[in-house]
PDB file of C-alpha atoms and ligand atoms in Angstrom:
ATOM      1  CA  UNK A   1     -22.153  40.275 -28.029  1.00  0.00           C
ATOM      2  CA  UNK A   2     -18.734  39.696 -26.821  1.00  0.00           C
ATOM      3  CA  UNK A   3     -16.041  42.102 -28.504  1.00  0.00           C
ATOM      4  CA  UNK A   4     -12.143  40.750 -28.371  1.00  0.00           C
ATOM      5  CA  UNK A   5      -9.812  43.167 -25.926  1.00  0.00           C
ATOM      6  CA  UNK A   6      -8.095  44.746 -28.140  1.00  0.00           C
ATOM      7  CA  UNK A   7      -3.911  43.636 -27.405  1.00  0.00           C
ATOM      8  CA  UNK A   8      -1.686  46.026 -26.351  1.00  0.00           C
ATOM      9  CA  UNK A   9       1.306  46.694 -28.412  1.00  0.00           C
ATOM     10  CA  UNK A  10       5.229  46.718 -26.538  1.00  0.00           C
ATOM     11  CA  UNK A  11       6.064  48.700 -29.739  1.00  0.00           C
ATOM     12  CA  UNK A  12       3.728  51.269 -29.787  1.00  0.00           C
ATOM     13  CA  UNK A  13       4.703  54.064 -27.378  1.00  0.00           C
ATOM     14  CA  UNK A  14       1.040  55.923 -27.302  1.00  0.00           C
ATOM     15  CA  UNK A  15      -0.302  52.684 -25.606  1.00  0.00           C
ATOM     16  CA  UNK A  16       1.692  54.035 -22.472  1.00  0.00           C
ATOM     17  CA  UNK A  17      -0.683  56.837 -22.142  1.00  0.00           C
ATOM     18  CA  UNK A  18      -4.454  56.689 -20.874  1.00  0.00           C
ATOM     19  CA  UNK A  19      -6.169  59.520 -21.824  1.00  0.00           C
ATOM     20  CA  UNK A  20      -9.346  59.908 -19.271  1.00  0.00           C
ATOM     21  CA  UNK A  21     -12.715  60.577 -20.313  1.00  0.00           C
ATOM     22  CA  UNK A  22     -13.829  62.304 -17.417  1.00  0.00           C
ATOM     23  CA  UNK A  23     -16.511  64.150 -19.750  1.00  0.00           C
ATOM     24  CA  UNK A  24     -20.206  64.032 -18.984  1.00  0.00           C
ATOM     25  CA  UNK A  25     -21.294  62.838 -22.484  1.00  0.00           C
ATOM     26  CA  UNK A  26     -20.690  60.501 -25.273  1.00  0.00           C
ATOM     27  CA  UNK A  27     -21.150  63.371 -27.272  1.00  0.00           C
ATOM     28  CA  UNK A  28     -18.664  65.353 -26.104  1.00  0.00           C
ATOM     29  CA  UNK A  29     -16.649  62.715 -25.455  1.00  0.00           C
ATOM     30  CA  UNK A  30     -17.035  61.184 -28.696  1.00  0.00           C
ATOM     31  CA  UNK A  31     -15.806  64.869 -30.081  1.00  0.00           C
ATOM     32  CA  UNK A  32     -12.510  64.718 -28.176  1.00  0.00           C
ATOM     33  CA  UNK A  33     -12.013  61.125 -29.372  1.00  0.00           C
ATOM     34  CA  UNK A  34     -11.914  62.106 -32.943  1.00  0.00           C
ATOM     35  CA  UNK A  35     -10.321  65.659 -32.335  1.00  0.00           C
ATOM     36  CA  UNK A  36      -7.550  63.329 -31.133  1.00  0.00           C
ATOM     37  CA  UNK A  37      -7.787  60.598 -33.921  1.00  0.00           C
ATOM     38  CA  UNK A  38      -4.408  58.338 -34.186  1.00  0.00           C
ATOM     39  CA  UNK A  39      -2.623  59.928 -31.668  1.00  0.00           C
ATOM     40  CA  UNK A  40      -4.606  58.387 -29.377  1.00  0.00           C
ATOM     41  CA  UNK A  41      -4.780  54.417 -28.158  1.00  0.00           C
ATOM     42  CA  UNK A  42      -5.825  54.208 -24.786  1.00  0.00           C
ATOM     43  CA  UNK A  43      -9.098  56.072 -23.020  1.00  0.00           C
ATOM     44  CA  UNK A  44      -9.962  55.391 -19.641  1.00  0.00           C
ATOM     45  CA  UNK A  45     -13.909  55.832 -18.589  1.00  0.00           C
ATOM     46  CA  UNK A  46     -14.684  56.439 -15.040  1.00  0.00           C
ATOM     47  CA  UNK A  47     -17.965  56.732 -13.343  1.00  0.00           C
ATOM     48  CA  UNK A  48     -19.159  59.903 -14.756  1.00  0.00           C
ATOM     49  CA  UNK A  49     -19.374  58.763 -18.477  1.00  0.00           C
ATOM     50  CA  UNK A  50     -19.565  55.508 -17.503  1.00  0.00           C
ATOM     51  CA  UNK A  51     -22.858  55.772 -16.174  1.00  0.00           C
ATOM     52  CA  UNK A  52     -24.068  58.371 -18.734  1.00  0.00           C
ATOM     53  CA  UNK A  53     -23.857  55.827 -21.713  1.00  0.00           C
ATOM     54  CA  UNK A  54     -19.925  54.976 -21.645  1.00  0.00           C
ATOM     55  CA  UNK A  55     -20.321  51.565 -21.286  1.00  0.00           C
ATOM     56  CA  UNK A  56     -22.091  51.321 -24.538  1.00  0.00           C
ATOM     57  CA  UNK A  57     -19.566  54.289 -25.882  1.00  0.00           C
ATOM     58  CA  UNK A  58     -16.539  51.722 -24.714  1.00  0.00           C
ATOM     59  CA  UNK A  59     -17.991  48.913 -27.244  1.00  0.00           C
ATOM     60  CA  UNK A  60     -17.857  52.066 -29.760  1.00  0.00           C
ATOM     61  CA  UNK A  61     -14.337  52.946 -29.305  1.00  0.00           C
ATOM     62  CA  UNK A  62     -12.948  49.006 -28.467  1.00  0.00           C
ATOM     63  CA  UNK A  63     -15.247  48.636 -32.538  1.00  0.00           C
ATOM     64  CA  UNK A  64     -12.640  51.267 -33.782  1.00  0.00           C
ATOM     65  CA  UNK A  65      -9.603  49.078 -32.385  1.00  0.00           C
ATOM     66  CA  UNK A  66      -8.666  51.519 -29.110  1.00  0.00           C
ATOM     67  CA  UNK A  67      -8.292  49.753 -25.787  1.00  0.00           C
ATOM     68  CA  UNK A  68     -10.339  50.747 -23.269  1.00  0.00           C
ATOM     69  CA  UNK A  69     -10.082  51.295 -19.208  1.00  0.00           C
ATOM     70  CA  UNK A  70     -12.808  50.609 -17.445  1.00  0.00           C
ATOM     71  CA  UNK A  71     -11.990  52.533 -13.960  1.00  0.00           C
ATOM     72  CA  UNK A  72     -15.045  51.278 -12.030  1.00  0.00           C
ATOM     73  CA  UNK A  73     -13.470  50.103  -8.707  1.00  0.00           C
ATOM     74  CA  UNK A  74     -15.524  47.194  -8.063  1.00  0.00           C
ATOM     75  CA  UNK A  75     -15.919  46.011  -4.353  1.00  0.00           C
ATOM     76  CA  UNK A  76     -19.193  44.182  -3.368  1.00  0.00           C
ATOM     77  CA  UNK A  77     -19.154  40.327  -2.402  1.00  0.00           C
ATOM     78  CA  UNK A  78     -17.431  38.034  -4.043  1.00  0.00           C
ATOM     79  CA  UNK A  79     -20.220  36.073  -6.699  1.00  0.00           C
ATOM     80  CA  UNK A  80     -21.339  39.944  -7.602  1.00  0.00           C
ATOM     81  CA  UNK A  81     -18.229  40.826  -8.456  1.00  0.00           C
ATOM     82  CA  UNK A  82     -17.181  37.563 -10.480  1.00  0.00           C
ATOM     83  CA  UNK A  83     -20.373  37.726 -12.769  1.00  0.00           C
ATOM     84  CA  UNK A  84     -19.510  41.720 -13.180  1.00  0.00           C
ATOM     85  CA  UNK A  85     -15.626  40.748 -13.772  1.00  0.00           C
ATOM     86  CA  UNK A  86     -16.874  38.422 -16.726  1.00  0.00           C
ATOM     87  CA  UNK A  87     -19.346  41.111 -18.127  1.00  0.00           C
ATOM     88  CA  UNK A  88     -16.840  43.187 -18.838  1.00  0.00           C
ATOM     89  CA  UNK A  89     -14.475  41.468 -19.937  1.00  0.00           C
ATOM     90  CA  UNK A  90     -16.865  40.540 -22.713  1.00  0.00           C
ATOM     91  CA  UNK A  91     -16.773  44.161 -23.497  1.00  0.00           C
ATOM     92  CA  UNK A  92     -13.545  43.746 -24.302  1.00  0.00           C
ATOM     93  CA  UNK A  93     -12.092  46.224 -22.528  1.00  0.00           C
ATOM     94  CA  UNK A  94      -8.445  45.912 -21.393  1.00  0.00           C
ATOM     95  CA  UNK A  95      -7.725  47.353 -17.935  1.00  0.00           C
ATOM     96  CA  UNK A  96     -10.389  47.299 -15.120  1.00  0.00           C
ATOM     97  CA  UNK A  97      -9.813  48.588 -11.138  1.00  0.00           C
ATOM     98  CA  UNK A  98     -11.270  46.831  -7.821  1.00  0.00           C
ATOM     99  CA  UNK A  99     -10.824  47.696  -4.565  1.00  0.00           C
ATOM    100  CA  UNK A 100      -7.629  45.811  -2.969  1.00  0.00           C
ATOM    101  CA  UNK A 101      -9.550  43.564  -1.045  1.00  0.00           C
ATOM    102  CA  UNK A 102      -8.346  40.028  -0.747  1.00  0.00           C
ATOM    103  CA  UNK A 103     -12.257  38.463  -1.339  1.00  0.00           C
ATOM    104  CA  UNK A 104     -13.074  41.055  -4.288  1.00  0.00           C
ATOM    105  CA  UNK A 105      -9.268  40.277  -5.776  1.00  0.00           C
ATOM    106  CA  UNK A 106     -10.094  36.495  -5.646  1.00  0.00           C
ATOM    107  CA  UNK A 107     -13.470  36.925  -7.372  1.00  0.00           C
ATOM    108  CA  UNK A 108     -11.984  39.915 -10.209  1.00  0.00           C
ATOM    109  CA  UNK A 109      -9.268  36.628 -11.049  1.00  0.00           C
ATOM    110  CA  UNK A 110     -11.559  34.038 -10.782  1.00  0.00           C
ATOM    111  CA  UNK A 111     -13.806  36.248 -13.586  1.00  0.00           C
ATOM    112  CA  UNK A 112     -11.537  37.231 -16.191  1.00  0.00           C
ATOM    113  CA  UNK A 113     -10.270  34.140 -16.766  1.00  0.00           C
ATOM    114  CA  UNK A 114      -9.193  32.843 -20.218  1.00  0.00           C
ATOM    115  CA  UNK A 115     -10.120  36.199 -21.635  1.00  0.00           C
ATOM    116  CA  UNK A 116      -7.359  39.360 -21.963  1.00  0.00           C
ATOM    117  CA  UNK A 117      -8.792  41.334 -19.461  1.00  0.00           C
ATOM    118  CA  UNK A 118      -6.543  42.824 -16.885  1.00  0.00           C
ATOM    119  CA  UNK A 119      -7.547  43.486 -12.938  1.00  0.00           C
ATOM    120  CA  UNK A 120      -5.482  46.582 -11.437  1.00  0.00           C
ATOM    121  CA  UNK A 121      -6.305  47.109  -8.067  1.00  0.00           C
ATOM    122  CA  UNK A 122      -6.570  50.642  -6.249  1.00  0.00           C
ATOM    123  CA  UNK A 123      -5.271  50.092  -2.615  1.00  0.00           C
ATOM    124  CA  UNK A 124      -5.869  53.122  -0.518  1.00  0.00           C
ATOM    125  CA  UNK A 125      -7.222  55.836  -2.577  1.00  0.00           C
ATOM    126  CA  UNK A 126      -4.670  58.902  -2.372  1.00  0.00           C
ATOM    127  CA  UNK A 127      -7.883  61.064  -0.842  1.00  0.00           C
ATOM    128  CA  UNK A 128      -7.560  59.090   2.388  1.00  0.00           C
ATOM    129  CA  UNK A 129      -4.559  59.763   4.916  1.00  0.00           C
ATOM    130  CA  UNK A 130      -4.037  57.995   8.398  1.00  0.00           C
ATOM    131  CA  UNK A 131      -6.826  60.033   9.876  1.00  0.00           C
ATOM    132  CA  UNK A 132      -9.386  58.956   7.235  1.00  0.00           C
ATOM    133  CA  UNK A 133      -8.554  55.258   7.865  1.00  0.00           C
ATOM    134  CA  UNK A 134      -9.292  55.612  11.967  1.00  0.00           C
ATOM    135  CA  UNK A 135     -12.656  58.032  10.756  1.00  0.00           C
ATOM    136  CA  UNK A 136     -13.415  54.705   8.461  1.00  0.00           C
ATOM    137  CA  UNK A 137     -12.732  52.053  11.051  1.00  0.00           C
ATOM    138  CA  UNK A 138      -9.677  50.815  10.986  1.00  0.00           C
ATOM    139  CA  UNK A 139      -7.121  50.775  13.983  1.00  0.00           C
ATOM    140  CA  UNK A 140      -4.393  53.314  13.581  1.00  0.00           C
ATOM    141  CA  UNK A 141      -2.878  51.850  10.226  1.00  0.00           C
ATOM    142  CA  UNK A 142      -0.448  54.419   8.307  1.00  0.00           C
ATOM    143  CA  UNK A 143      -1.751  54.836   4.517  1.00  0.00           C
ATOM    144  CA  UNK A 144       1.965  54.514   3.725  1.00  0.00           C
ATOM    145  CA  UNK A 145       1.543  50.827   5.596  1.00  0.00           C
ATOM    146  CA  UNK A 146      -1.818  49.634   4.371  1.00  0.00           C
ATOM    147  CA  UNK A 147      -1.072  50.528   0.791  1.00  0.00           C
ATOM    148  CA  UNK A 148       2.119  48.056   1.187  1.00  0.00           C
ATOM    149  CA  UNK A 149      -0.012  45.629   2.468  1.00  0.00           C
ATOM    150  CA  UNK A 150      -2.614  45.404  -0.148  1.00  0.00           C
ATOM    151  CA  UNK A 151       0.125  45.584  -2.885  1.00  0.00           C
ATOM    152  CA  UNK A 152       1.684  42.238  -1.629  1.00  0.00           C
ATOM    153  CA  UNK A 153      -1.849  40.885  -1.356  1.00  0.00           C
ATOM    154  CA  UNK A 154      -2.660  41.948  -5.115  1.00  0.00           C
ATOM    155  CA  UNK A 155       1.091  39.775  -6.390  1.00  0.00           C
ATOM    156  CA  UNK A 156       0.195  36.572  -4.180  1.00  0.00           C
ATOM    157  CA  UNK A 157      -3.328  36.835  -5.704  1.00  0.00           C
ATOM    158  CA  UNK A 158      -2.244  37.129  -9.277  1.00  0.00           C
ATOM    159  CA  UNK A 159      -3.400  40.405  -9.636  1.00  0.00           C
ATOM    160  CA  UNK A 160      -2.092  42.451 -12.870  1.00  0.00           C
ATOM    161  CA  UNK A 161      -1.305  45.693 -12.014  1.00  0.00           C
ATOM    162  CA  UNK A 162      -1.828  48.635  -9.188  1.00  0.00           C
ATOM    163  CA  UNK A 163      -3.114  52.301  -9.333  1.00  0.00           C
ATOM    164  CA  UNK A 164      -0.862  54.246  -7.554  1.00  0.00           C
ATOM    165  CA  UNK A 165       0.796  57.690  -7.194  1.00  0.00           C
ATOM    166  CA  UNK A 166       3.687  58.061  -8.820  1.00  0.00           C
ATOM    167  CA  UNK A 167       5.444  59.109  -5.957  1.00  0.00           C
ATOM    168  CA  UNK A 168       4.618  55.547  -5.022  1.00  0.00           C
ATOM    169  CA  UNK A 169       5.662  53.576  -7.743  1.00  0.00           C
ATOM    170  CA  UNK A 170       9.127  52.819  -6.548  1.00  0.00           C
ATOM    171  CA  UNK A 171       7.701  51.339  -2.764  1.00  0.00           C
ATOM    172  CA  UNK A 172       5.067  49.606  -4.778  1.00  0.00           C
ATOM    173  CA  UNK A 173       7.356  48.224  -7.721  1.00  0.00           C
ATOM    174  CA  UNK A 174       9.552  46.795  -5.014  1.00  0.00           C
ATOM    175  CA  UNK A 175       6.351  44.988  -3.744  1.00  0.00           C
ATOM    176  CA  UNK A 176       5.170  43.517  -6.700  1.00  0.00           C
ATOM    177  CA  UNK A 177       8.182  43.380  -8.835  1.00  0.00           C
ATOM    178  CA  UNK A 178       8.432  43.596 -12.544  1.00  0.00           C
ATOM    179  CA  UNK A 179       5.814  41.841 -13.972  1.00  0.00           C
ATOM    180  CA  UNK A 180       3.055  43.629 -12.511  1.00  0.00           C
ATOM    181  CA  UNK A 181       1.990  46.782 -13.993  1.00  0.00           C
ATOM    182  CA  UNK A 182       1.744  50.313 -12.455  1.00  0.00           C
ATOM    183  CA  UNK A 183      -0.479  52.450 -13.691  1.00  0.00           C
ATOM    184  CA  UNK A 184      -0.666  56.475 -12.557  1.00  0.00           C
ATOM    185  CA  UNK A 185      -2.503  59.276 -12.521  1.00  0.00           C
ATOM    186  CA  UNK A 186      -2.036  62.581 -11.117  1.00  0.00           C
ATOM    187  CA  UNK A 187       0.738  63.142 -13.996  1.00  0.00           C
ATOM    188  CA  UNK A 188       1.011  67.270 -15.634  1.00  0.00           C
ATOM    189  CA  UNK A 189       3.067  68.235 -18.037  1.00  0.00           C
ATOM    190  CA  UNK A 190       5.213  70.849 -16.908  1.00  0.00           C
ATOM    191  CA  UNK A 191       3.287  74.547 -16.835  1.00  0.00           C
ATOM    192  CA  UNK A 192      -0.043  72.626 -16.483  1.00  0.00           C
ATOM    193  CA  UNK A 193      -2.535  73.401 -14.206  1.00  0.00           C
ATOM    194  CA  UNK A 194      -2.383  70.974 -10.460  1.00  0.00           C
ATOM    195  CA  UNK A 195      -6.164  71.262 -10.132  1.00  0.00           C
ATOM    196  CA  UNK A 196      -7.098  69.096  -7.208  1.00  0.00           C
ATOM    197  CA  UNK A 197      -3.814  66.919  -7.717  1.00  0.00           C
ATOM    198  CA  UNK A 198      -1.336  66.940  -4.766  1.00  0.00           C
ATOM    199  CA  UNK A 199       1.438  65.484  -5.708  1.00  0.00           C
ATOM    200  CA  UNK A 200       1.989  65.635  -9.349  1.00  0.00           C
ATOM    201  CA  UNK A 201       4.594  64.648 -11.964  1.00  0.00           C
ATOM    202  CA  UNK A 202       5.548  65.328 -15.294  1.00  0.00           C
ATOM    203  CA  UNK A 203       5.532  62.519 -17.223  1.00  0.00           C
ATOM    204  CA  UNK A 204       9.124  61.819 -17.774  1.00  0.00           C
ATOM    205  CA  UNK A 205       9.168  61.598 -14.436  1.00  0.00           C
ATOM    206  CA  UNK A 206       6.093  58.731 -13.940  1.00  0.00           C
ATOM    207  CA  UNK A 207       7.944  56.978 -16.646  1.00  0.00           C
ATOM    208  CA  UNK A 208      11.806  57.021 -14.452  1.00  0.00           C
ATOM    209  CA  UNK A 209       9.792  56.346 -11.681  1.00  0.00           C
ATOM    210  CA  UNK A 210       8.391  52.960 -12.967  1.00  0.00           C
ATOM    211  CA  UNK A 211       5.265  53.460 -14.260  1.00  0.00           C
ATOM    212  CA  UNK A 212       3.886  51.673 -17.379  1.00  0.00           C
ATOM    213  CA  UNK A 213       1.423  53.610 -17.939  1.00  0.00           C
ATOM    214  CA  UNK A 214       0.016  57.368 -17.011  1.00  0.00           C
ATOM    215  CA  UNK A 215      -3.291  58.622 -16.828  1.00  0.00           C
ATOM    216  CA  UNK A 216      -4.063  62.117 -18.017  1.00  0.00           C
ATOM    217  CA  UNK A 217      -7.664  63.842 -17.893  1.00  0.00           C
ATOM    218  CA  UNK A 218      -8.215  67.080 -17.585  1.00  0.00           C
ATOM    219  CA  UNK A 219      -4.743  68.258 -19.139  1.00  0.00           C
ATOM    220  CA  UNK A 220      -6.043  67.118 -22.384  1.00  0.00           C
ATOM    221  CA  UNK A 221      -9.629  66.724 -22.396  1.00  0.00           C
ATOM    222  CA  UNK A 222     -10.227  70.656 -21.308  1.00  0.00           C
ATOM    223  CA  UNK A 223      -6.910  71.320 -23.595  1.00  0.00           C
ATOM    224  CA  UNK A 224      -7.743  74.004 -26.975  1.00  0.00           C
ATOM    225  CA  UNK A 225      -6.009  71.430 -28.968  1.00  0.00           C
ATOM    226  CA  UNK A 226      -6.277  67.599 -27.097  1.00  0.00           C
ATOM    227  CA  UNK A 227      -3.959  66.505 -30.107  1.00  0.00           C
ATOM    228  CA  UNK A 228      -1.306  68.279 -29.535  1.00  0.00           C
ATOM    229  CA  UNK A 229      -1.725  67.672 -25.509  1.00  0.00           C
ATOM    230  CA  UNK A 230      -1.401  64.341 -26.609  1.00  0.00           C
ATOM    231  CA  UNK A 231       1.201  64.396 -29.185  1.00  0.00           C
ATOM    232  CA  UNK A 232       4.048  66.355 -26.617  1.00  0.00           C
ATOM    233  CA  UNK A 233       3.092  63.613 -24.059  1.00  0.00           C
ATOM    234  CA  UNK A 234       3.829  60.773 -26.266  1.00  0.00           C
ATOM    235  CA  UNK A 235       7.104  62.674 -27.294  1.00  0.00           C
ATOM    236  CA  UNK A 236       8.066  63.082 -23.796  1.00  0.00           C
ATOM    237  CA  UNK A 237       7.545  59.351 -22.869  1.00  0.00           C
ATOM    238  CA  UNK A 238       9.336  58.205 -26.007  1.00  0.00           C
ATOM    239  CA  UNK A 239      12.096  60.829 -24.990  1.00  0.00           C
ATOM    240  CA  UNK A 240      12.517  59.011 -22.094  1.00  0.00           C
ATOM    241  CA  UNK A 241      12.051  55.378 -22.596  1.00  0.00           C
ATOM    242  CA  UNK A 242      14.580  55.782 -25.957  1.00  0.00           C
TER     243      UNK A 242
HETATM  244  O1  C5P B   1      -7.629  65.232 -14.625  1.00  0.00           O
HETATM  245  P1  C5P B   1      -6.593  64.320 -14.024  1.00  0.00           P
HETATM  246  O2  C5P B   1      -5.431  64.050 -14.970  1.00  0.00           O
HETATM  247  O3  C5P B   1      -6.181  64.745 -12.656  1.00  0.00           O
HETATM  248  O4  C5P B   1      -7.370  62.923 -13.879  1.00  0.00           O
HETATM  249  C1  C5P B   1      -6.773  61.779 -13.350  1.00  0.00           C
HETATM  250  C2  C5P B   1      -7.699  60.600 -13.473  1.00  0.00           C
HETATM  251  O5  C5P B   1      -7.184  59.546 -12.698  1.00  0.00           O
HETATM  252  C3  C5P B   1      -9.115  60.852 -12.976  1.00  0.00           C
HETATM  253  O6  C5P B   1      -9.999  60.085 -13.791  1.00  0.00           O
HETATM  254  C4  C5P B   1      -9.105  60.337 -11.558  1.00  0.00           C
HETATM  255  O7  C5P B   1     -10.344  59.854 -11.139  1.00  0.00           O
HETATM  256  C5  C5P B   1      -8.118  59.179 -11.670  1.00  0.00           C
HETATM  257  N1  C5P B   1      -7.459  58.852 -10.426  1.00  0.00           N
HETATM  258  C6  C5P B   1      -6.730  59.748  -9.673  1.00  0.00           C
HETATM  259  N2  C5P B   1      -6.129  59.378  -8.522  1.00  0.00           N
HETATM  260  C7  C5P B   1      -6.230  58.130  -8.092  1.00  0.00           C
HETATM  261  C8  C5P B   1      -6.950  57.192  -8.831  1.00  0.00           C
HETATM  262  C9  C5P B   1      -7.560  57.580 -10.007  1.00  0.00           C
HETATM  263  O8  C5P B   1      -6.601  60.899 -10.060  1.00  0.00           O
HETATM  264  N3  C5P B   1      -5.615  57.773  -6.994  1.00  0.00           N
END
């Protein structure tokens, strides 16, 4: 059954953030989901509820009119992950991440098309630095320098948006100008726990800094109330986009 991606709205200022189900059931994540009701739009589902039921959970939520990131970083030749492109986008989720490699970016275009599904592409993850890259292979490449690379790749493939740091969103917006999106994570609201981030920032600051949207897990899914985690980052993006 093919569900239609559910459109996301200019107007509506809780679309900016992606709340992350990084929760090891649909149970529990279905809890959190309706703890946080309306004030929530956007849920992101990574590998660890995706592969404990989420994909069926994402048809749940995308049913109740949410949109839905599918954070599955797809990289495997290019016909694999064409036919997996087109799966899910007749899942009808909205956002979903490959690797920034020029075949895989090709073959995430080439599937989504004529539906609403939109490819961001993750081009160095933030866990590797220069040293990582030489441990994986490549001649000495700086992070900094590959991450610029893949960027220009992802705007002269078509691609619709990157995952990066925030603390990269300027280099990368002047990359891939401003039609692409930028979507980033390690965002905390101020007084909130780092936990394995490195180098965080509060969401007003994500928003001056380009992005269009933020992710936020653990913040608000280990939060005593996840509405009201939600609710003061809404107000603090609409603080700073009025
Ligand atoms: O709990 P926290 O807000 O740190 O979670 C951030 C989310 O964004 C996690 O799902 C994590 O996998 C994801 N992410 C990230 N850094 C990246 C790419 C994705 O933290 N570079």
């Amino acid at each position: 059954m093919s569900l239609p991606t559910n459109p996301i709205s200019a107007g509506d200022i809780r679309d900016k953030l992606i709340i992350g189900l990084d929760i090891p059931s649909v149970e529990e994540a279905r809890a959190v989901v309706t703890r946080i009701g309306d004030a929530g739009t956007f849920y992101k589902i990574g590998y660890q509820l995706a592969y404990a039921g989420g994909f069926e959970f994402a048809r749940e939520l995308i049913g109740q009119g949410k949109k839905v990131f599918l954070d599955l970083k797809l990289h495997d030749i290019g016909n694999t992950v064409e036919a997996g492109v087109r799966s899910v986008a007749k899942l009808g989720a909205t956002f979903l991440t490959v690797h920034a490699y020029p075949q895989t970016m090709r073959a995430a275009v080439a599937g989504k098309a004529g539906t609403n599904l939109k490819i961001l592409a993750v081009t160095v993850l933030t866990s590797y630095d220069d040293n990582d890259l030489v441990e994986a292979g490549y001649a000495p490449v700086s992070a900094a320098d590959l991450v610029a690379r893949r960027a220009g790749q992802a705007r002269d493939l078509n691609i619709d948006g990157i995952v990066c740091a925030a603390t990269e969103a300027r280099s990368v917006r002047a990359i891939v100008g401003p039609d692409r999106l930028i979507v980033t994570p390690g965002i905390r609201p101020s007084g909130a726990d780092a936990g394995d981030q490195k180098r965080i920032v509060t969401p007003a600051e994500g928003i001056r800094l380009g992005a269009d949207h933020l992710v936020v897990a653990r913040p608000i899914v280990k939060a005593a109330d996840p509405k009201a985690a939600v609710e003061a980052i809404v107000r603090e993006i609409a603080e700073t986009t009025a």
